[in-house]
mmCIF file of C-alpha atoms in Angstrom:
data_model
loop_
_atom_site.group_PDB
_atom_site.id
_atom_site.type_symbol
_atom_site.label_atom_id
_atom_site.label_comp_id
_atom_site.label_asym_id
_atom_site.label_seq_id
_atom_site.Cartn_x
_atom_site.Cartn_y
_atom_site.Cartn_z
ATOM 1 C CA MET A 1 18.128 -1.371 16.073
ATOM 2 C CA ASN A 2 16.398 0.179 13.025
ATOM 3 C CA SER A 3 19.398 2.350 12.141
ATOM 4 C CA GLN A 4 21.770 -0.629 12.420
ATOM 5 C CA LEU A 5 19.503 -2.786 10.220
ATOM 6 C CA LEU A 6 19.171 0.046 7.697
ATOM 7 C CA SER A 7 22.940 0.502 7.560
ATOM 8 C CA THR A 8 23.504 -3.244 7.072
ATOM 9 C CA VAL A 9 20.974 -3.522 4.254
ATOM 10 C CA LEU A 10 22.304 -0.449 2.430
ATOM 11 C CA SER A 11 25.965 -1.445 2.742
ATOM 12 C CA THR A 12 25.186 -4.888 1.295
ATOM 13 C CA ILE A 13 23.231 -3.401 -1.631
ATOM 14 C CA LYS A 14 26.080 -0.961 -2.271
ATOM 15 C CA VAL A 15 28.795 -3.650 -2.345
ATOM 16 C CA GLU A 16 26.725 -5.994 -4.531
ATOM 17 C CA GLY A 17 25.629 -3.144 -6.790
ATOM 18 C CA ILE A 18 29.150 -1.857 -7.479
ATOM 19 C CA LYS A 19 30.378 -5.420 -8.075
ATOM 20 C CA ASN A 20 27.520 -6.333 -10.447
ATOM 21 C CA SER A 21 26.706 -2.977 -12.120
ATOM 22 C CA PHE A 22 23.321 -2.233 -10.566
ATOM 23 C CA ALA A 23 21.841 0.174 -8.034
ATOM 24 C CA GLY A 24 19.195 -0.193 -5.392
ATOM 25 C CA GLY A 25 17.677 1.122 -2.235
ATOM 26 C CA ILE A 26 14.978 0.671 0.391
ATOM 27 C CA TRP A 27 11.369 1.753 0.581
ATOM 28 C CA GLY A 28 8.560 0.853 2.979
ATOM 29 C CA SER A 29 8.419 0.536 6.754
ATOM 30 C CA LEU A 30 12.177 0.421 7.383
ATOM 31 C CA ILE A 31 12.763 3.745 5.631
ATOM 32 C CA ARG A 32 9.743 5.257 7.474
ATOM 33 C CA ASN A 33 11.251 4.091 10.805
ATOM 34 C CA GLU A 34 8.191 2.049 11.761
ATOM 35 C CA ILE A 35 9.378 -1.523 11.149
ATOM 36 C CA THR A 36 7.856 -4.161 13.426
ATOM 37 C CA ALA A 37 8.626 -7.829 14.117
ATOM 38 C CA LEU A 38 6.505 -9.093 11.201
ATOM 39 C CA SER A 39 7.369 -6.341 8.729
ATOM 40 C CA ASP A 40 9.058 -7.160 5.433
ATOM 41 C CA ILE A 41 12.108 -5.233 4.252
ATOM 42 C CA ASP A 42 11.324 -3.831 0.806
ATOM 43 C CA VAL A 43 14.244 -3.512 -1.619
ATOM 44 C CA LEU A 44 14.306 -2.299 -5.230
ATOM 45 C CA CYS A 45 17.192 -3.210 -7.531
ATOM 46 C CA PHE A 46 17.636 -1.569 -10.941
ATOM 47 C CA ILE A 47 19.782 -3.568 -13.384
ATOM 48 C CA PRO A 48 20.142 -1.510 -16.584
ATOM 49 C CA THR A 49 21.229 -4.402 -18.863
ATOM 50 C CA GLU A 50 20.602 -8.098 -18.455
ATOM 51 C CA ASP A 51 24.190 -9.072 -19.247
ATOM 52 C CA SER A 52 25.612 -6.667 -16.649
ATOM 53 C CA TYR A 53 24.524 -8.851 -13.747
ATOM 54 C CA PHE A 54 26.140 -12.263 -13.324
ATOM 55 C CA GLY A 55 25.455 -12.940 -9.661
ATOM 56 C CA ASN A 56 22.270 -13.378 -7.656
ATOM 57 C CA PHE A 57 20.546 -11.631 -4.804
ATOM 58 C CA SER A 58 21.494 -14.176 -2.134
ATOM 59 C CA GLN A 59 23.742 -11.734 -0.251
ATOM 60 C CA ILE A 60 20.867 -9.249 0.019
ATOM 61 C CA GLN A 61 18.260 -11.963 0.606
ATOM 62 C CA ASN A 62 20.151 -13.300 3.638
ATOM 63 C CA ILE A 63 20.853 -9.973 5.351
ATOM 64 C CA SER A 64 18.292 -10.504 8.110
ATOM 65 C CA SER A 65 17.243 -13.699 9.856
ATOM 66 C CA SER A 66 14.285 -11.978 11.524
ATOM 67 C CA HIS A 67 12.709 -10.135 8.564
ATOM 68 C CA ARG A 68 11.616 -11.337 5.149
ATOM 69 C CA ILE A 69 13.458 -9.479 2.354
ATOM 70 C CA ASP A 70 11.197 -8.658 -0.607
ATOM 71 C CA ILE A 71 13.342 -7.785 -3.636
ATOM 72 C CA LEU A 72 11.688 -6.132 -6.606
ATOM 73 C CA ALA A 73 14.019 -6.115 -9.623
ATOM 74 C CA CYS A 74 13.826 -3.977 -12.751
ATOM 75 C CA VAL A 75 16.028 -5.725 -15.324
ATOM 76 C CA ASN A 76 16.872 -4.430 -18.801
ATOM 77 C CA THR A 77 13.739 -2.227 -18.783
ATOM 78 C CA ASP A 78 13.245 1.523 -18.820
ATOM 79 C CA LEU A 79 12.722 2.390 -15.163
ATOM 80 C CA LEU A 80 9.954 4.922 -15.862
ATOM 81 C CA ASP A 81 7.987 2.364 -17.887
ATOM 82 C CA PHE A 82 8.553 -0.128 -15.071
ATOM 83 C CA ALA A 83 7.201 2.330 -12.472
ATOM 84 C CA LEU A 84 4.019 3.011 -14.434
ATOM 85 C CA VAL A 85 2.994 -0.645 -14.913
ATOM 86 C CA ASN A 86 1.398 -1.118 -11.486
ATOM 87 C CA GLY A 87 1.099 0.347 -8.014
ATOM 88 C CA LEU A 88 3.802 -1.759 -6.365
ATOM 89 C CA ASN A 89 6.423 -0.779 -8.948
ATOM 90 C CA PHE A 90 5.332 2.851 -8.694
ATOM 91 C CA HIS A 91 5.652 2.875 -4.902
ATOM 92 C CA ALA A 92 9.047 1.165 -5.042
ATOM 93 C CA VAL A 93 10.492 3.797 -7.395
ATOM 94 C CA PHE A 94 8.661 6.866 -6.065
ATOM 95 C CA PHE A 95 9.302 6.202 -2.354
ATOM 96 C CA LEU A 96 12.789 4.689 -2.770
ATOM 97 C CA ARG A 97 15.395 6.316 -0.567
ATOM 98 C CA GLU A 98 19.109 5.946 0.201
ATOM 99 C CA VAL A 99 19.947 4.839 -3.369
ATOM 100 C CA VAL A 100 23.369 3.153 -3.582
ATOM 101 C CA GLY A 101 25.407 1.050 -6.002
ATOM 102 C CA GLU A 102 26.917 1.605 -9.466
ATOM 103 C CA SER A 103 26.959 5.354 -10.187
ATOM 104 C CA LEU A 104 25.268 5.360 -13.625
ATOM 105 C CA ALA A 105 22.419 3.185 -12.347
ATOM 106 C CA VAL A 106 22.076 5.417 -9.256
ATOM 107 C CA ASN A 107 21.760 8.490 -11.500
ATOM 108 C CA SER A 108 19.131 6.721 -13.625
ATOM 109 C CA ILE A 109 17.008 6.048 -10.540
ATOM 110 C CA ILE A 110 17.262 9.640 -9.326
ATOM 111 C CA HIS A 111 16.439 10.963 -12.812
ATOM 112 C CA THR A 112 13.343 8.724 -13.016
ATOM 113 C CA GLN A 113 12.184 9.804 -9.568
ATOM 114 C CA ARG A 114 12.362 13.464 -10.624
ATOM 115 C CA LYS A 115 10.198 12.655 -13.644
ATOM 116 C CA LEU A 116 7.621 10.957 -11.421
ATOM 117 C CA HIS A 117 7.582 13.961 -9.085
ATOM 118 C CA SER A 118 6.579 16.173 -12.021
ATOM 119 C CA MET A 119 3.747 13.871 -13.212
ATOM 120 C CA ASN A 120 0.808 15.447 -11.392
ATOM 121 C CA GLY A 121 -1.842 13.214 -12.960
ATOM 122 C CA VAL A 122 -0.047 10.044 -11.895
ATOM 123 C CA ARG A 123 0.491 11.373 -8.381
ATOM 124 C CA ALA A 124 -3.156 12.443 -8.076
ATOM 125 C CA ARG A 125 -4.340 8.994 -9.169
ATOM 126 C CA GLU A 126 -2.056 7.336 -6.645
ATOM 127 C CA ILE A 127 -3.394 9.496 -3.807
ATOM 128 C CA LEU A 128 -6.894 8.285 -4.674
ATOM 129 C CA ASN A 129 -5.588 4.719 -4.791
ATOM 130 C CA VAL A 130 -3.817 4.688 -1.413
ATOM 131 C CA LEU A 131 -6.745 6.303 0.411
ATOM 132 C CA SER A 132 -9.456 4.181 -1.217
ATOM 133 C CA SER A 133 -7.568 0.893 -0.818
ATOM 134 C CA TYR A 134 -7.045 1.573 2.892
ATOM 135 C CA CYS A 135 -10.735 2.351 3.406
ATOM 136 C CA GLY A 136 -11.953 -0.593 1.320
ATOM 137 C CA LEU A 137 -9.696 -3.093 3.059
ATOM 138 C CA ALA A 138 -10.397 -1.765 6.559
ATOM 139 C CA SER A 139 -14.132 -2.362 6.068
ATOM 140 C CA SER A 140 -13.375 -6.115 5.935
ATOM 141 C CA VAL A 141 -11.258 -6.170 9.115
ATOM 142 C CA SER A 142 -12.841 -5.903 12.560
ATOM 143 C CA TYR A 143 -11.297 -5.125 15.938
ATOM 144 C CA GLY A 144 -10.091 -8.445 17.354
ATOM 145 C CA ASP A 145 -9.304 -10.045 13.978
ATOM 146 C CA LYS A 146 -5.799 -11.278 13.316
ATOM 147 C CA ARG A 147 -3.714 -8.260 12.300
ATOM 148 C CA TRP A 148 -6.542 -5.820 13.086
ATOM 149 C CA ALA A 149 -3.882 -3.575 14.611
ATOM 150 C CA LYS A 150 -2.443 -3.132 11.116
ATOM 151 C CA PHE A 151 -5.415 -3.261 8.739
ATOM 152 C CA SER A 152 -8.566 -2.135 10.578
ATOM 153 C CA PHE A 153 -9.987 1.390 10.812
ATOM 154 C CA TYR A 154 -7.994 1.677 14.071
ATOM 155 C CA GLY A 155 -4.765 0.176 12.707
ATOM 156 C CA THR A 156 -1.424 1.527 11.565
ATOM 157 C CA ASN A 157 -2.301 1.150 7.884
ATOM 158 C CA ARG A 158 -4.507 4.243 7.898
ATOM 159 C CA TRP A 159 -1.597 6.326 9.212
ATOM 160 C CA VAL A 160 0.741 4.887 6.571
ATOM 161 C CA ARG A 161 -1.758 5.674 3.806
ATOM 162 C CA LEU A 162 -2.117 9.236 5.077
ATOM 163 C CA ILE A 163 1.684 9.604 5.088
ATOM 164 C CA GLN A 164 1.961 8.224 1.556
ATOM 165 C CA ALA A 165 -0.806 10.525 0.307
ATOM 166 C CA ALA A 166 0.938 13.519 1.898
ATOM 167 C CA GLN A 167 4.282 12.645 0.304
ATOM 168 C CA LEU A 168 2.607 12.133 -3.066
ATOM 169 C CA ARG A 169 1.060 15.597 -2.824
ATOM 170 C CA PHE A 170 4.150 17.244 -1.326
ATOM 171 C CA PRO A 171 7.260 15.449 -2.721
ATOM 172 C CA GLU A 172 9.502 17.789 -0.745
ATOM 173 C CA ILE A 173 8.790 15.688 2.388
ATOM 174 C CA LEU A 174 9.785 12.388 0.765
ATOM 175 C CA GLY A 175 12.307 10.438 2.814
ATOM 176 C CA GLN A 176 11.015 11.670 6.151
ATOM 177 C CA SER A 177 9.870 9.227 8.831
ATOM 178 C CA THR A 178 6.202 8.726 9.676
ATOM 179 C CA GLY A 179 6.595 10.882 12.787
ATOM 180 C CA GLN A 180 8.240 13.716 10.864
ATOM 181 C CA VAL A 181 5.501 13.765 8.207
ATOM 182 C CA LEU A 182 2.776 13.739 10.858
ATOM 183 C CA VAL A 183 4.373 16.765 12.545
ATOM 184 C CA TYR A 184 4.535 18.491 9.137
ATOM 185 C CA LEU A 185 0.817 17.857 8.529
ATOM 186 C CA ALA A 186 -0.189 18.807 12.070
ATOM 187 C CA GLU A 187 1.640 22.126 11.846
ATOM 188 C CA ARG A 188 0.297 22.797 8.337
ATOM 189 C CA TYR A 189 -3.313 22.321 9.485
ATOM 190 C CA ALA A 190 -2.959 23.690 13.050
ATOM 191 C CA VAL A 191 -3.597 20.387 14.825
ATOM 192 C CA ASN A 192 -1.854 19.481 18.102
ATOM 193 C CA SER A 193 1.259 17.677 16.856
ATOM 194 C CA LYS A 194 2.116 16.115 20.232
ATOM 195 C CA GLU A 195 -1.324 14.511 20.478
ATOM 196 C CA VAL A 196 -1.133 13.343 16.860
ATOM 197 C CA ILE A 197 2.213 11.632 17.551
ATOM 198 C CA ARG A 198 0.871 10.145 20.800
ATOM 199 C CA GLU A 199 -2.099 8.638 18.951
ATOM 200 C CA TRP A 200 0.125 7.277 16.176
ATOM 201 C CA LYS A 201 2.511 5.686 18.689
ATOM 202 C CA ALA A 202 -0.428 4.062 20.512
ATOM 203 C CA CYS A 203 -1.482 2.444 17.216
ATOM 204 C CA LEU A 204 2.069 1.272 16.537
ATOM 205 C CA GLU A 205 2.416 -0.178 20.045
ATOM 206 C CA ALA A 206 -0.908 -2.025 19.650
ATOM 207 C CA ARG A 207 0.407 -3.568 16.430
ATOM 208 C CA LYS A 208 3.695 -4.584 18.062
ATOM 209 C CA LEU A 209 1.795 -6.204 20.938
ATOM 210 C CA GLN A 210 -0.491 -8.092 18.580
ATOM 211 C CA GLU A 211 2.503 -9.334 16.597
ATOM 212 C CA ALA A 212 4.171 -10.461 19.839
ATOM 213 C CA ASN A 213 1.028 -12.443 20.637
ATOM 214 C CA LEU A 214 1.138 -14.073 17.193
ATOM 215 C CA LEU A 215 4.840 -14.927 17.447
ATOM 216 C CA ASN A 216 4.818 -16.142 21.050
ATOM 217 C CA GLY A 217 1.388 -17.789 21.172
ATOM 218 C CA THR A 218 0.360 -15.428 23.983
ATOM 219 C CA ASN A 219 -2.902 -13.585 24.476
ATOM 220 C CA GLN A 220 -2.058 -10.262 26.084
ATOM 221 C CA SER A 221 -5.023 -7.890 25.970
ATOM 222 C CA ILE A 222 -4.710 -4.952 23.583
ATOM 223 C CA ASP A 223 -6.616 -1.716 24.039
ATOM 224 C CA MET A 224 -8.213 -0.330 20.912
ATOM 225 C CA PRO A 225 -6.485 2.994 20.076
ATOM 226 C CA HIS A 226 -8.580 6.158 20.166
ATOM 227 C CA ASP A 227 -9.456 8.179 17.079
ATOM 228 C CA ASN A 228 -9.290 11.720 18.388
ATOM 229 C CA TYR A 229 -6.768 13.128 15.916
ATOM 230 C CA TRP A 230 -6.406 10.947 12.803
ATOM 231 C CA THR A 231 -9.854 11.797 11.431
ATOM 232 C CA PRO A 232 -9.610 15.590 11.982
ATOM 233 C CA LEU A 233 -6.079 15.656 10.505
ATOM 234 C CA ALA A 234 -7.004 13.476 7.528
ATOM 235 C CA SER A 235 -10.165 15.503 6.903
ATOM 236 C CA LEU A 236 -8.274 18.804 6.797
ATOM 237 C CA PHE A 237 -5.649 17.300 4.498
ATOM 238 C CA ILE A 238 -8.179 15.776 2.079
ATOM 239 C CA GLN A 239 -10.311 18.917 1.947
ATOM 240 C CA ASP A 240 -7.153 20.892 1.173
ATOM 241 C CA ILE A 241 -5.933 18.652 -1.672
ATOM 242 C CA ILE A 242 -9.250 17.679 -3.338
ATOM 243 C CA PRO A 243 -9.209 20.685 -5.725
ATOM 244 C CA TRP A 244 -5.643 19.804 -6.770
ATOM 245 C CA ILE A 245 -6.642 16.157 -7.260
ATOM 246 C CA GLN A 246 -9.640 17.119 -9.374
ATOM 247 C CA CYS A 247 -7.519 19.448 -11.469
ATOM 248 C CA ASN A 248 -5.021 16.660 -12.204
ATOM 249 C CA ALA A 249 -6.822 13.313 -11.929
ATOM 250 C CA GLY A 250 -9.738 13.910 -14.323
ATOM 251 C CA VAL A 251 -12.618 12.258 -12.423
ATOM 252 C CA PRO A 252 -16.345 13.082 -12.750
ATOM 253 C CA VAL A 253 -17.556 15.328 -9.927
ATOM 254 C CA GLU A 254 -20.214 12.948 -8.585
ATOM 255 C CA ILE A 255 -17.757 10.072 -8.229
ATOM 256 C CA LEU A 256 -15.241 12.283 -6.426
ATOM 257 C CA LYS A 257 -18.012 13.539 -4.118
ATOM 258 C CA GLU A 258 -18.905 9.938 -3.280
ATOM 259 C CA PHE A 259 -15.225 9.242 -2.643
ATOM 260 C CA SER A 260 -15.055 12.135 -0.168
ATOM 261 C CA TYR A 261 -18.226 10.877 1.509
ATOM 262 C CA ARG A 262 -16.774 7.383 1.982
ATOM 263 C CA LEU A 263 -13.626 8.833 3.526
ATOM 264 C CA LEU A 264 -14.949 11.800 5.487
ATOM 265 C CA GLY A 265 -18.683 11.215 5.897
ATOM 266 C CA SER A 266 -19.516 14.359 3.894
ATOM 267 C CA ARG A 267 -19.714 15.198 0.193
ATOM 268 C CA LEU A 268 -17.355 18.062 -0.529
ATOM 269 C CA ASN A 269 -18.087 20.898 -2.925
ATOM 270 C CA ILE A 270 -15.842 19.925 -5.827
ATOM 271 C CA PRO A 271 -15.247 21.873 -9.054
ATOM 272 C CA SER A 272 -15.726 20.121 -12.390
ATOM 273 C CA CYS A 273 -12.732 19.100 -14.494
ATOM 274 C CA ASN A 274 -11.978 19.818 -18.137
ATOM 275 C CA SER A 275 -11.130 16.273 -19.205
ATOM 276 C CA ILE A 276 -11.887 12.761 -17.921
ATOM 277 C CA CYS A 277 -9.279 10.029 -17.364
ATOM 278 C CA GLN A 278 -11.158 6.752 -17.887
ATOM 279 C CA SER A 279 -8.658 4.566 -16.038
ATOM 280 C CA THR A 280 -8.714 6.735 -12.888
ATOM 281 C CA THR A 281 -12.512 7.045 -13.155
ATOM 282 C CA ASN A 282 -12.855 3.250 -13.311
ATOM 283 C CA MET A 283 -10.523 2.876 -10.330
ATOM 284 C CA LEU A 284 -12.537 5.282 -8.196
ATOM 285 C CA THR A 285 -15.873 3.850 -9.354
ATOM 286 C CA ALA A 286 -14.610 0.421 -8.292
ATOM 287 C CA PHE A 287 -14.148 1.891 -4.812
ATOM 288 C CA VAL A 288 -17.426 3.760 -4.362
ATOM 289 C CA SER A 289 -19.853 1.473 -6.194
ATOM 290 C CA LYS A 290 -22.039 -1.164 -4.513
ATOM 291 C CA ASP A 291 -23.725 -2.132 -7.788
ATOM 292 C CA LYS A 292 -22.828 -5.679 -8.872
ATOM 293 C CA SER A 293 -23.386 -5.016 -12.589
ATOM 294 C CA ILE A 294 -21.190 -1.890 -12.541
ATOM 295 C CA LEU A 295 -18.375 -3.716 -10.758
ATOM 296 C CA GLU A 296 -18.620 -6.614 -13.221
ATOM 297 C CA ARG A 297 -18.491 -4.220 -16.192
ATOM 298 C CA ILE A 298 -15.422 -2.441 -14.816
ATOM 299 C CA ALA A 299 -13.685 -5.780 -14.256
ATOM 300 C CA VAL A 300 -14.272 -6.770 -17.885
ATOM 301 C CA GLU A 301 -12.994 -3.417 -19.161
ATOM 302 C CA SER A 302 -9.961 -3.216 -16.867
ATOM 303 C CA ILE A 303 -8.882 -6.781 -16.031
ATOM 304 C CA ASN A 304 -5.236 -5.931 -16.831
ATOM 305 C CA ASP A 305 -5.237 -2.567 -15.038
ATOM 306 C CA TRP A 306 -3.487 -3.098 -11.694
ATOM 307 C CA TRP A 307 -4.996 0.008 -10.077
ATOM 308 C CA VAL A 308 -8.575 -0.923 -10.973
ATOM 309 C CA CYS A 309 -8.101 -4.573 -9.962
ATOM 310 C CA SER A 310 -6.578 -3.516 -6.643
ATOM 311 C CA THR A 311 -9.593 -1.348 -5.823
ATOM 312 C CA LEU A 312 -12.059 -4.031 -6.920
ATOM 313 C CA ALA A 313 -10.282 -6.579 -4.712
ATOM 314 C CA ALA A 314 -10.621 -4.298 -1.663
ATOM 315 C CA ASN A 315 -14.310 -3.479 -2.254
ATOM 316 C CA PRO A 316 -16.473 -5.710 0.020
ATOM 317 C CA HIS A 317 -19.302 -5.496 -2.556
ATOM 318 C CA THR A 318 -17.295 -6.990 -5.441
ATOM 319 C CA PRO A 319 -18.919 -10.304 -6.536
ATOM 320 C CA SER A 320 -17.020 -13.532 -5.889
ATOM 321 C CA GLN A 321 -16.691 -14.383 -9.597
ATOM 322 C CA VAL A 322 -15.019 -11.012 -10.232
ATOM 323 C CA LEU A 323 -12.571 -11.596 -7.368
ATOM 324 C CA GLU A 324 -11.748 -15.021 -8.811
ATOM 325 C CA ARG A 325 -11.213 -13.564 -12.292
ATOM 326 C CA ILE A 326 -8.918 -10.844 -10.935
ATOM 327 C CA LEU A 327 -6.844 -13.336 -9.001
ATOM 328 C CA PHE A 328 -6.342 -15.957 -11.675
ATOM 329 C CA SER A 329 -6.278 -14.038 -14.962
ATOM 330 C CA ASN A 330 -2.882 -14.313 -16.645
ATOM 331 C CA SER A 331 -1.549 -16.370 -13.698
ATOM 332 C CA LYS A 332 -0.965 -13.206 -11.687
ATOM 333 C CA ILE A 333 -1.399 -15.020 -8.364
ATOM 334 C CA ASN A 334 2.330 -15.828 -8.107
ATOM 335 C CA LYS A 335 3.747 -12.495 -9.247
ATOM 336 C CA LEU A 336 5.330 -10.288 -6.585
ATOM 337 C CA THR A 337 3.640 -7.180 -7.951
ATOM 338 C CA TRP A 338 0.210 -8.771 -7.487
ATOM 339 C CA GLN A 339 0.747 -9.914 -3.889
ATOM 340 C CA THR A 340 -1.142 -6.889 -2.584
ATOM 341 C CA ILE A 341 -4.187 -7.828 -4.649
ATOM 342 C CA ARG A 342 -3.983 -11.427 -3.453
ATOM 343 C CA LEU A 343 -4.049 -10.184 0.152
ATOM 344 C CA TYR A 344 -7.106 -8.024 -0.562
ATOM 345 C CA VAL A 345 -8.900 -10.988 -2.151
ATOM 346 C CA ALA A 346 -7.949 -13.191 0.811
ATOM 347 C CA LYS A 347 -9.566 -10.684 3.185
ATOM 348 C CA ASN A 348 -12.653 -9.894 1.071
ATOM 349 C CA PRO A 349 -15.832 -11.353 2.658
ATOM 350 C CA ASN A 350 -17.219 -12.169 -0.809
ATOM 351 C CA THR A 351 -14.320 -14.417 -1.789
ATOM 352 C CA SER A 352 -15.556 -17.972 -2.336
ATOM 353 C CA THR A 353 -14.396 -20.959 -0.306
ATOM 354 C CA GLU A 354 -12.836 -22.472 -3.424
ATOM 355 C CA THR A 355 -10.781 -19.340 -4.144
ATOM 356 C CA LEU A 356 -9.618 -19.126 -0.526
ATOM 357 C CA GLU A 357 -8.522 -22.766 -0.591
ATOM 358 C CA CYS A 358 -6.620 -22.100 -3.809
ATOM 359 C CA ILE A 359 -4.824 -19.177 -2.169
ATOM 360 C CA LEU A 360 -3.911 -21.391 0.790
ATOM 361 C CA ASN A 361 -2.333 -23.910 -1.612
ATOM 362 C CA THR A 362 -0.149 -21.268 -3.295
ATOM 363 C CA PRO A 363 3.591 -22.155 -3.095
ATOM 364 C CA ASN A 364 5.703 -19.848 -0.893
ATOM 365 C CA LEU A 365 2.623 -18.025 0.382
ATOM 366 C CA ARG A 366 3.335 -15.060 2.657
ATOM 367 C CA GLU A 367 2.315 -15.545 6.272
ATOM 368 C CA GLN A 368 -0.102 -12.594 6.254
ATOM 369 C CA ASP A 369 -1.817 -13.946 3.102
ATOM 370 C CA TYR A 370 -2.167 -17.359 4.740
ATOM 371 C CA GLU A 371 -3.579 -15.863 7.926
ATOM 372 C CA ALA A 372 -6.079 -13.714 6.007
ATOM 373 C CA ALA A 373 -7.329 -16.580 3.821
ATOM 374 C CA MET A 374 -7.531 -18.989 6.777
ATOM 375 C CA PHE A 375 -9.391 -16.501 8.969
ATOM 376 C CA ASN A 376 -11.839 -15.711 6.158
ATOM 377 C CA LEU A 377 -12.377 -19.438 5.562
ATOM 378 C CA GLU A 378 -12.991 -20.118 9.256
ATOM 379 C CA CYS A 379 -15.546 -17.273 9.399
ATOM 380 C CA LYS A 380 -17.413 -18.792 6.452
ATOM 381 C CA LYS A 381 -17.466 -22.198 8.144
ATOM 382 C CA ASP A 382 -18.774 -20.658 11.381
ATOM 383 C CA ILE A 383 -21.581 -18.895 9.494
ATOM 384 C CA LYS A 384 -22.491 -22.109 7.673
ATOM 385 C CA MET A 385 -22.740 -24.053 10.951
ATOM 386 C CA ARG A 386 -25.130 -21.570 12.553
#
């Protein structure tokens, strides 16, 4: 089923791309071979010049009746500049695979990807982002919540973030499925690969069962997956790459130690760095800090920095007024690239009732954003009634 869907999507992009002088490809769950019933299909289209494209994306948009197609388009913009604007664009370009379409545009995508692979500082920052955003978001999602099987500490999202971090550190394994990358990591760190895969598949099956319950209105019981192998594997991986991250990311030692403590439960011995990157430092501080004044200061300094805003939105200690400012500044609430941040705000326990109601009234709201905001709102009402 996945291979047939993948082939259909790619063939449509190829035909449309050759006809309209653009190139594109797929990234996300379909390319990792882990797509589920409620997964989106993530597509990137690169259109080198605005006047080279006279059609629309309807042929691509209507490929699947069972999956939402999210198309991210880079039009008449340098693709490298596009990738470095925010995390969604970066992921779309960096993790894009099976690139098809007009040959010059295809070559431009491949050339940009090679540049990104060589940018160690950007890759190091993104590793910190994917791991911290998973941990911050998971702290707001409990076992039994809607979509816990995706977003909680026992959900599939932690496996995906580990896979992404591994591919960011080791670009040679880009394009491999989740299972293939897990085997690579298990063998690299001498962990039982069969048990790692078994634990991953149990998480994926729990998510599929929960999604079936949501789609069918059923209430089949779901066992909480065990955590016998993810934590040891992730710990070995993070301990291995922390020196490389510190060498390339430029973060103060104490903040990186606190980061390792939040992820692993222990503060690693980390060497100091020669220079500090303020943007990456703010992003990581936004993850580790519980201090309201510090989080407010970072928000003021970095309100247009996607990476910092993403981490602030996932931090359960971020004040409600900061979450509101992040969501509504520059009308970002309706932009595709800021959907991730909107989801984090919808799940954050500090988000105000007024902000949640505003999210619920957003036109064309994604189902998972609606569910998160509604669940958060219902929890607040339950607490108020007690």
